[in-house]
Structure formats: structure tokens, C-alpha cells
Amino acid sequence: MTIERLQKMVLASDNQGKLAEFGRLLSPLGFEVQSQGFYQVAPCDEPFETFVENALHKARHASAATGLPALADDSGLCVAALNGAPGVYSARYAGNSGGAHLTKDQRNCAKLLADLNGASNRQAYFYCVLVFVRHAHDPQPIVVDGFWQGQVAEQLTGAGGFGYDACFFVPEHGLTAAQLSDEQKNLLSHRGQAARALIARLSVQKTG
Ligand code: IMP
């Protein structure tokens, strides 16, 4: 099996940060990555209860709409004391509760801290799955994932990152993810680990 001829790739996301990150990682392998928005592809829904099903659904959708190989990711924060919540619902955990003056990330973090108020078990991990399909009906999608173990902090700290970074405490650094540099976060994070696993898989297939 070879993917030698497949140089263009569509990212099933319109997140410019992810586009830049995956573009940098995949260009040495000869891939030119564009977001689905670049190809006028509207985002699809994420109806499933597992990360991998949502990522596969997004990848197939982007590939079907463009005729290109596609990469999708799905990620979230899983908290032990909440039986794995917010999990696949991380992006929309708080809904609109908490006030329209707050950003979505601020509402989600505020709800998480409130839900864990007084909890002694603050163990949590970030999870990321990446799915790559060569075409919309690819029977052998490449699926890789990564975990990042940490704790839910008692309060928000740090101005970097996004999402739950300001309430994700990284014990080995004594800092929240929002206080780490981009390079430090990439070395440790669920997404960084999954991305490196994907590179390894694609590299094997490029030369295989
Ligand atoms: P998605 O992968 O863009 O669907 O992200 C799902 C949600 O999980 C995001 O909206 C964030 O709330 C959260 N999340 C995923 N990865 C991270 C991260 O690296 N830091 C902070 N929050 C994250």
C-alpha cells in the first residue's frame, strides 16, 4: 500500500491553529494541508458518543466533499470524579449557562471548577484521536491517539493555550497547561503525541 501520489490533504476543521500545526508537521512528508473551509466544505455534526467515531465521521465527510485524503481530530478532557465527563462533550459542556458575557472556554472552565468544588480526586486526562482516510470509503483508516495525564486545578491560572488549559494542572511542571510554552505543551500533550504517532505511520507508508 502506498500513498505516494496523494499530496493534497484536507483537514476536517476550520481551526487555524490546528491547520498551522498540522501543516508544519506534514509538509516534510510532502503533504499540502488545507482546511475544509478552503474547499467550501461546511463542518458536519458530531453525533457519536466516542471520539473515534466522531473523528472518522468528520474525516469521511471532508474527504467525500473534496475527493481528497482527509485528516480529522477529536479531543476532550476526561475527569475521573465525573465518570469521564465532559469527554466527547468537552467543547459544549456548559452550553449557554454561565452568562453571555463569558467566552465558551470561560463558561466550560467555570462549570468544571463548580462541578469539582470540594472534590479531593482531581485526576483528569486530555485525550486526542486523529483519523486519516485516503478516500471517503477507505476501509483502512489510520487511527492514532494520545493521552495527557494531569489534574483539575483549584482555580484558573495562566493566559496561554485554549479550552481547559487554564484549569489543567501538570504536576511534573507545577504549572497549568496555560502557563506552558507552545513547545512544552506540544511535547507533552495528547495532540502532540497523536501527531507524532501519525507522522510515524504516514512515514512508513510513504516509504513502504
Ligand atoms: P476539538 O478537538 O476541537 O473538538 O476540541 C474539543 C474540546 O476539548 C475543545 O473545545 C476544548 O474545550 C477541549 N480541548 C481539547 N484539547 C484541548 C487542549 O489541548 N487544551 C485545552 N482544551 C482542550
Coordinates of C-alpha atoms and ligand atoms in Angstrom, one line a residue:
M1 CA 0.0 0.0 0.0
T2 CA 1.4 3.4 -0.9
I3 CA 0.2 7.0 -0.6
E4 CA 2.9 8.4 -2.8
R5 CA 0.6 10.2 -5.2
L6 CA -1.7 11.7 -2.6
Q7 CA 0.0 15.1 -1.9
K8 CA -3.0 17.3 -1.1
M9 CA -4.8 16.7 2.2
V10 CA -7.9 18.3 3.7
L11 CA -8.1 19.0 7.4
A12 CA -11.6 18.4 8.7
S13 CA -11.5 21.6 10.8
D14 CA -11.5 25.3 10.3
N15 CA -9.3 25.9 13.4
Q16 CA -6.4 28.0 12.0
G17 CA -4.2 26.9 14.9
K18 CA -4.6 23.3 14.1
L19 CA -4.2 24.0 10.4
A20 CA -0.8 25.7 11.0
E21 CA 0.3 22.9 13.4
F22 CA -0.6 20.0 11.1
G23 CA 0.7 21.9 8.0
R24 CA 4.1 22.3 9.7
L25 CA 4.2 18.6 10.8
L26 CA 3.1 17.1 7.5
S27 CA 4.9 19.3 4.9
P28 CA 8.2 17.3 5.4
L29 CA 6.2 14.3 4.2
G30 CA 5.1 16.0 1.1
F31 CA 1.6 16.9 2.1
E32 CA -0.1 20.2 1.4
V33 CA -2.7 20.6 4.0
Q34 CA -5.7 23.0 3.6
S35 CA -8.7 23.4 5.9
Q36 CA -12.1 22.2 4.8
G37 CA -13.3 25.8 4.7
F38 CA -10.7 26.4 2.0
Y39 CA -12.6 23.9 -0.2
Q40 CA -16.0 25.4 0.9
V41 CA -16.9 22.4 2.9
A42 CA -19.3 23.1 5.8
P43 CA -18.5 21.4 9.1
C44 CA -20.5 18.3 9.8
D45 CA -22.2 17.3 13.1
E46 CA -20.5 15.2 15.7
P47 CA -23.3 12.8 16.7
F48 CA -21.4 9.9 18.3
E49 CA -20.5 9.0 21.8
T50 CA -16.9 8.1 21.1
F51 CA -14.1 10.3 20.0
V52 CA -13.0 7.9 17.3
E53 CA -16.5 7.7 15.7
N54 CA -16.7 11.5 15.6
A55 CA -13.2 11.8 14.1
L56 CA -13.9 9.1 11.4
H57 CA -17.2 10.8 10.6
K58 CA -15.5 14.2 10.1
A59 CA -12.7 12.7 8.0
R60 CA -15.0 10.8 5.7
H61 CA -17.3 13.9 5.3
A62 CA -14.3 16.1 4.4
S63 CA -12.9 13.5 2.0
A64 CA -16.3 12.8 0.3
A65 CA -16.8 16.6 -0.3
T66 CA -13.4 17.2 -1.7
G67 CA -12.2 13.9 -3.2
L68 CA -9.0 14.3 -1.2
P69 CA -7.4 12.4 1.6
A70 CA -8.6 13.8 4.9
L71 CA -7.4 14.2 8.4
A72 CA -9.7 14.8 11.4
D73 CA -9.1 15.1 15.1
D74 CA -11.4 14.8 18.1
S75 CA -10.3 15.6 21.6
G76 CA -11.5 16.4 25.1
L77 CA -10.9 16.3 28.8
C78 CA -11.9 13.3 30.8
V79 CA -12.3 13.8 34.6
A80 CA -12.2 10.7 36.9
A81 CA -14.6 12.2 39.5
L82 CA -17.1 13.0 36.8
N83 CA -17.0 9.4 35.3
G84 CA -15.1 10.7 32.3
A85 CA -17.1 13.8 31.6
P86 CA -17.0 16.2 29.9
G87 CA -15.3 13.8 27.4
V88 CA -16.7 13.9 23.9
Y89 CA -18.9 16.8 25.0
S90 CA -15.9 19.0 26.2
A91 CA -16.5 21.7 23.6
R92 CA -20.1 22.2 24.6
Y93 CA -20.0 21.2 28.3
A94 CA -21.5 24.3 29.8
G95 CA -23.9 25.1 26.9
N96 CA -25.0 28.7 27.4
S97 CA -25.1 28.5 31.2
G98 CA -22.8 30.9 33.0
G99 CA -23.5 34.1 31.1
A100 CA -23.3 35.5 27.6
H101 CA -20.6 37.9 28.7
L102 CA -18.2 34.9 29.0
T103 CA -16.5 33.1 26.2
K104 CA -17.3 29.4 25.6
D105 CA -14.0 28.4 27.1
Q106 CA -14.6 30.5 30.2
R107 CA -18.1 29.0 30.6
N108 CA -16.7 25.5 30.3
C109 CA -13.9 26.1 32.8
A110 CA -16.3 27.7 35.3
K111 CA -18.7 24.8 35.1
L112 CA -15.8 22.3 35.5
L113 CA -14.5 24.1 38.6
A114 CA -18.0 24.3 40.1
D115 CA -18.7 20.6 39.4
L116 CA -15.5 19.7 41.2
N117 CA -15.9 22.1 44.0
G118 CA -14.6 20.3 47.2
A119 CA -13.7 17.1 45.3
S120 CA -10.5 15.5 46.6
N121 CA -10.0 13.3 43.5
R122 CA -9.0 15.8 40.8
Q123 CA -7.4 13.3 38.4
A124 CA -8.1 14.1 34.7
Y125 CA -6.6 13.4 31.3
F126 CA -6.8 15.0 27.9
Y127 CA -7.4 12.6 25.0
C128 CA -7.0 13.1 21.3
V129 CA -7.7 10.8 18.4
L130 CA -6.5 11.5 14.8
V131 CA -8.1 9.7 11.9
F132 CA -6.6 9.8 8.4
V133 CA -8.5 8.5 5.3
R134 CA -7.1 8.2 1.9
H135 CA -10.6 8.5 0.4
A136 CA -14.1 8.7 1.7
H137 CA -14.7 4.9 1.7
D138 CA -11.2 4.0 2.9
P139 CA -11.5 0.5 4.5
Q140 CA -8.3 1.0 6.5
P141 CA -8.3 4.5 8.1
I142 CA -5.2 5.3 10.1
V143 CA -6.2 5.8 13.7
V144 CA -3.7 7.1 16.3
D145 CA -4.3 8.6 19.7
G146 CA -2.6 10.3 22.7
F147 CA -3.3 10.9 26.4
W148 CA -2.1 13.6 28.7
Q149 CA -2.5 12.9 32.4
G150 CA -2.9 15.7 34.9
Q151 CA -5.3 17.2 37.5
V152 CA -8.1 19.7 37.5
A153 CA -6.7 22.8 39.2
E154 CA -8.5 24.6 42.1
Q155 CA -8.6 27.8 40.1
L156 CA -7.9 29.2 36.7
T157 CA -4.2 30.1 36.2
G158 CA -2.3 31.3 33.1
A159 CA -3.2 33.1 29.9
G160 CA -1.9 30.8 27.1
G161 CA -3.5 28.0 25.3
F162 CA -7.2 27.5 24.9
G163 CA -10.1 25.4 26.1
Y164 CA -9.5 23.9 29.6
D165 CA -5.7 24.7 29.6
A166 CA -6.1 27.3 32.5
C167 CA -7.6 24.6 34.8
F168 CA -5.4 21.7 33.7
F169 CA -2.6 21.3 36.2
V170 CA 0.6 19.5 35.1
P171 CA 2.2 18.1 38.3
E172 CA 5.6 17.5 36.8
H173 CA 5.9 21.1 35.9
G174 CA 3.9 22.6 38.8
L175 CA 2.1 24.7 36.2
T176 CA -1.2 24.7 34.3
A177 CA -1.2 23.9 30.6
A178 CA -2.0 27.6 30.0
Q179 CA 1.4 28.5 31.6
L180 CA 3.5 26.2 29.4
S181 CA 5.1 27.4 26.2
D182 CA 3.7 26.1 22.9
E183 CA 6.8 23.9 22.6
Q184 CA 6.5 22.5 26.1
K185 CA 2.8 21.8 25.6
N186 CA 3.4 20.1 22.2
L187 CA 6.0 17.8 23.8
L188 CA 3.6 16.6 26.5
S189 CA 0.1 17.0 25.1
H190 CA -2.3 14.4 23.9
R191 CA -2.4 16.1 20.4
G192 CA 1.4 16.3 20.2
Q193 CA 1.7 12.6 21.0
A194 CA -1.1 11.6 18.5
A195 CA 0.5 13.8 15.8
R196 CA 3.9 12.2 16.3
A197 CA 2.3 8.7 16.0
L198 CA 0.5 9.8 12.8
I199 CA 3.8 11.1 11.3
A200 CA 5.4 7.7 12.1
R201 CA 2.6 5.8 10.4
L202 CA 2.5 8.1 7.3
S203 CA 6.3 7.9 7.0
V204 CA 6.2 4.1 6.9
Q205 CA 3.6 4.2 4.2
K206 CA 5.4 6.8 2.2
T207 CA 8.5 4.6 2.0
G208 CA 6.6 1.3 2.1
Ligands
IMP1 P1 -12.0 19.6 19.4 O1 -10.9 18.6 19.3 O2 -11.7 20.8 18.7 O3 -13.3 19.0 19.2 O4 -11.9 20.0 21.0 C1 -12.8 19.6 21.9 C2 -12.7 20.4 23.2 O5 -11.9 19.8 24.1 C3 -12.1 21.8 22.9 O6 -13.1 22.7 22.6 C4 -11.6 22.1 24.3 O7 -12.6 22.5 25.2 C5 -11.1 20.7 24.8 N1 -9.7 20.5 24.4 C6 -9.2 19.7 23.5 N2 -7.8 19.8 23.5 C7 -7.5 20.7 24.4 C8 -6.3 21.2 24.8 O8 -5.2 20.9 24.3 N3 -6.3 22.2 25.8 C9 -7.5 22.6 26.4 N4 -8.7 22.1 26.0 C10 -8.7 21.2 25.0

